[in-house]
CSV table of C-alpha atoms in Angstrom, one decimal:
chain,number,residue,atom,x,y,z
A,156,MET,CA,124.4,69.6,84.2
A,157,LEU,CA,122.6,72.3,86.2
A,158,THR,CA,124.1,73.9,89.0
A,159,GLU,CA,123.2,73.2,92.4
A,160,THR,CA,121.5,76.5,92.6
A,161,ARG,CA,119.8,76.3,89.2
A,162,SER,CA,118.3,72.7,90.0
A,163,GLN,CA,117.0,74.0,93.7
A,164,ALA,CA,115.2,77.2,91.7
A,165,ILE,CA,113.5,75.0,89.1
A,166,ILE,CA,112.5,72.9,91.7
A,167,GLU,CA,111.4,75.3,93.5
A,168,SER,CA,109.2,76.8,90.9
A,169,TYR,CA,108.0,73.0,90.0
A,170,VAL,CA,106.8,72.7,93.1
A,171,ARG,CA,105.2,76.5,93.6
A,172,GLY,CA,103.3,75.5,90.7
A,173,ILE,CA,101.8,72.2,92.0
A,174,LEU,CA,100.7,73.9,94.7
A,175,GLU,CA,99.0,76.9,92.8
A,176,GLU,CA,96.7,73.9,90.0
A,177,ILE,CA,95.8,71.7,93.0
A,178,GLY,CA,94.2,75.2,94.5
A,179,GLU,CA,96.4,76.5,97.4
A,180,ASN,CA,98.3,79.5,97.8
A,181,PRO,CA,102.2,79.6,98.3
A,182,ASN,CA,102.4,82.1,99.7
A,183,ARG,CA,100.0,81.6,102.6
A,184,GLU,CA,102.3,81.5,106.1
A,185,GLY,CA,102.7,77.6,106.5
A,186,LEU,CA,103.7,76.8,102.5
A,187,LEU,CA,105.7,80.1,101.9
A,188,ASP,CA,108.8,78.1,102.4
A,189,THR,CA,107.2,74.6,101.3
A,190,PRO,CA,109.3,74.5,98.2
A,191,LYS,CA,112.4,75.8,99.4
A,192,ARG,CA,111.8,72.7,102.3
A,193,VAL,CA,110.8,70.3,98.9
A,194,SER,CA,113.8,70.8,97.3
A,195,LYS,CA,115.8,70.2,99.9
A,196,MET,CA,114.5,67.2,100.7
A,197,TYR,CA,114.9,66.1,97.3
A,198,LYS,CA,118.5,66.6,97.2
A,199,GLU,CA,118.9,64.1,100.0
A,200,VAL,CA,116.3,61.5,99.7
A,201,PHE,CA,117.1,60.9,95.8
A,202,SER,CA,120.9,61.6,96.4
A,203,GLY,CA,121.8,57.8,95.2
A,204,VAL,CA,120.5,58.7,92.0
A,205,GLY,CA,123.6,57.9,89.1
A,206,ILE,CA,125.7,55.8,91.4
A,207,ASP,CA,126.3,52.6,90.8
A,208,PRO,CA,125.3,50.7,94.5
A,209,ARG,CA,128.3,48.2,93.9
A,210,THR,CA,130.3,51.3,95.2
A,211,ALA,CA,128.9,51.0,99.0
A,212,LEU,CA,130.8,47.6,99.0
A,213,THR,CA,134.3,49.0,99.8
A,214,THR,CA,136.8,47.1,102.5
A,215,THR,CA,136.6,43.4,101.7
A,216,PHE,CA,138.6,40.8,104.3
A,217,GLU,CA,139.6,37.5,103.3
A,218,GLY,CA,136.9,35.0,104.8
A,219,GLU,CA,139.2,33.5,107.5
A,220,GLN,CA,138.0,29.8,106.1
A,221,TYR,CA,134.5,31.0,107.4
A,222,ASP,CA,132.0,27.8,106.1
A,223,GLY,CA,128.9,29.3,107.1
A,224,MET,CA,126.1,31.4,106.1
A,225,ILE,CA,126.3,35.3,107.0
A,226,VAL,CA,122.6,37.0,107.6
A,227,VAL,CA,122.2,40.7,108.2
A,228,LYS,CA,118.9,41.5,108.9
A,229,ASP,CA,116.3,44.1,109.3
A,230,ILE,CA,118.3,46.9,107.5
A,231,ASP,CA,115.6,49.7,107.4
A,232,TYR,CA,114.9,51.4,104.7
A,233,TYR,CA,112.8,54.6,103.4
A,234,THR,CA,112.4,55.3,99.4
A,235,PHE,CA,110.1,56.7,96.6
A,236,CYS,CA,108.2,54.8,94.8
A,237,GLU,CA,109.2,56.0,90.9
A,238,HIS,CA,105.1,55.6,89.9
A,239,HIS,CA,103.9,58.3,92.3
A,240,LEU,CA,106.5,60.0,94.0
A,241,ILE,CA,105.0,58.9,97.2
A,242,PRO,CA,107.6,56.8,99.8
A,243,PHE,CA,107.8,53.0,100.3
A,244,PHE,CA,109.6,51.7,103.6
A,245,GLY,CA,110.1,48.5,105.4
A,246,LYS,CA,113.0,45.9,106.0
A,247,VAL,CA,115.7,43.9,104.2
A,248,HIS,CA,117.3,40.9,105.3
A,249,ILE,CA,120.5,39.8,103.3
A,250,GLY,CA,122.5,36.2,103.8
A,251,TYR,CA,125.5,35.3,101.6
A,252,MET,CA,127.4,32.2,101.9
A,253,PRO,CA,130.9,33.7,101.2
A,254,SER,CA,133.7,32.1,99.0
A,255,GLU,CA,136.8,34.1,99.6
A,256,ARG,CA,135.9,37.4,100.9
A,257,ILE,CA,134.0,38.8,103.5
A,258,ILE,CA,132.8,42.4,104.2
A,259,GLY,CA,132.3,44.9,107.1
A,260,LEU,CA,128.3,44.5,108.2
A,261,SER,CA,128.0,48.1,108.1
A,262,LYS,CA,128.7,48.5,104.2
A,263,PHE,CA,125.5,46.3,103.9
A,264,ALA,CA,123.2,49.0,105.6
A,265,ARG,CA,125.1,51.4,103.6
A,266,LEU,CA,124.3,49.4,100.3
A,267,VAL,CA,120.8,49.7,101.1
A,268,GLU,CA,120.6,53.6,101.9
A,269,LEU,CA,122.3,54.2,98.3
A,270,THR,CA,119.8,52.1,96.9
A,271,ALA,CA,117.1,53.4,98.2
A,272,GLN,CA,118.3,57.0,97.5
A,273,ARG,CA,116.8,57.3,94.1
A,274,PRO,CA,113.1,57.3,92.9
A,275,GLN,CA,112.6,53.1,93.2
A,276,VAL,CA,110.8,49.9,92.8
A,277,GLN,CA,110.7,47.3,95.0
A,278,GLU,CA,111.7,44.2,92.7
A,279,ARG,CA,114.7,46.7,91.0
A,280,MET,CA,116.0,47.4,94.8
A,281,THR,CA,116.1,43.8,95.9
A,282,GLN,CA,118.0,42.8,92.4
A,283,GLN,CA,120.5,46.0,92.6
A,284,ILE,CA,121.5,44.6,96.3
A,285,SER,CA,121.9,41.1,95.0
A,286,ASN,CA,123.7,42.1,92.4
A,287,ALA,CA,125.8,44.3,93.8
A,288,ILE,CA,127.0,41.8,97.1
A,289,PHE,CA,127.6,39.0,94.1
A,290,ASP,CA,129.3,41.2,91.8
A,291,VAL,CA,131.9,42.8,94.3
A,292,LEU,CA,132.2,39.0,97.0
A,293,ASN,CA,131.6,36.9,94.5
A,294,PRO,CA,130.7,34.2,97.0
A,295,LYS,CA,129.2,30.9,96.9
A,296,GLY,CA,125.3,32.2,96.7
A,297,VAL,CA,123.5,35.4,98.1
A,298,ILE,CA,119.7,36.1,99.3
A,299,VAL,CA,118.0,38.9,99.8
A,300,SER,CA,114.8,39.7,100.8
A,301,VAL,CA,113.3,43.0,100.8
A,302,GLU,CA,109.4,43.7,103.1
A,303,GLY,CA,108.0,46.8,101.9
A,304,GLN,CA,104.5,48.9,102.6
A,305,HIS,CA,104.0,51.4,99.7
A,306,LEU,CA,102.0,54.3,100.2
A,307,CYS,CA,100.4,54.3,97.1
A,308,MET,CA,98.8,51.3,97.9
A,309,CYS,CA,98.0,52.3,101.4
A,310,ALA,CA,97.0,55.8,101.1
A,311,ARG,CA,95.6,56.3,97.5
A,312,GLY,CA,94.2,54.0,94.9
A,313,VAL,CA,92.8,50.8,96.2
A,314,LYS,CA,93.8,52.2,99.8
A,315,LYS,CA,94.6,48.7,101.7
A,316,PRO,CA,96.8,49.8,105.1
A,317,GLY,CA,98.3,46.9,106.5
A,318,SER,CA,99.4,45.1,103.3
A,319,SER,CA,103.2,44.6,102.4
A,320,THR,CA,104.7,43.3,99.7
A,321,VAL,CA,107.9,40.3,99.9
A,322,THR,CA,110.5,40.4,97.2
A,323,THR,CA,113.4,38.2,97.1
A,324,VAL,CA,116.1,37.3,95.0
A,325,LYS,CA,118.6,34.1,95.2
A,326,GLN,CA,121.8,34.0,93.5
A,327,GLY,CA,124.2,30.9,93.4
A,328,VAL,CA,124.2,28.1,95.7
A,329,PHE,CA,120.7,30.0,97.2
A,330,LYS,CA,118.9,29.1,93.6
A,331,GLU,CA,118.7,25.3,94.2
A,332,ASN,CA,119.2,24.5,97.7
A,333,ASP,CA,115.9,24.2,99.8
A,334,SER,CA,117.4,23.6,103.3
A,335,LEU,CA,119.8,26.9,103.0
A,336,ILE,CA,116.9,28.4,102.4
A,337,ARG,CA,114.9,27.1,105.2
A,338,GLU,CA,118.2,28.3,107.5
A,339,PHE,CA,117.9,31.6,106.3
A,340,GLU,CA,114.2,32.0,106.8
A,341,ARG,CA,114.4,30.9,110.4
A,342,SER,CA,117.4,33.0,111.0
A,343,LEU,CA,114.6,35.9,110.4
A,344,GLU,CA,112.3,34.4,112.7
A,345,SER,CA,114.9,34.0,115.5
A,346,GLY,CA,114.9,36.9,118.0
A,347,ARG,CA,111.2,38.0,116.7
A,348,ARG,CA,108.9,35.7,118.9
């Protein structure tokens, strides 16, 4: 494994090379510190690489005999498409039916953040979030819906700004219980009118 300083120097060198290859002058005033800034940004936005998403779900509690659905919605995320290394972003909505354990609600935001801190595709991100919750809490069921706007589709290629993608993963009781799915969908609509 490379040292942090060596890794930063390599990334800076590549960024300088990219700037040169697109016809820019990496020594002009506005670009002089760009390789350093990009290297620092990559360290931050890809800090989840190699970290198991389940590690975000610490500190579970007894479920207090809670028998309803728990929904945490509108969790913002920002990540990078692994195909073009440009951003996609949106909101994550999580619903689960606890079995014996519940978890601090802020842990869901941390889970979303951790899965977003790596080159990503929306489908995998949705599955990783769902699997982590299902594996750690062993709930009766979990449903995760992710909305995303992909700059690789909006700003380049087909250039369709305003388009969005929705991915959904259902596990446990959500796989076959349409009334639970409708309840989850209604909870997403509440407060949006």
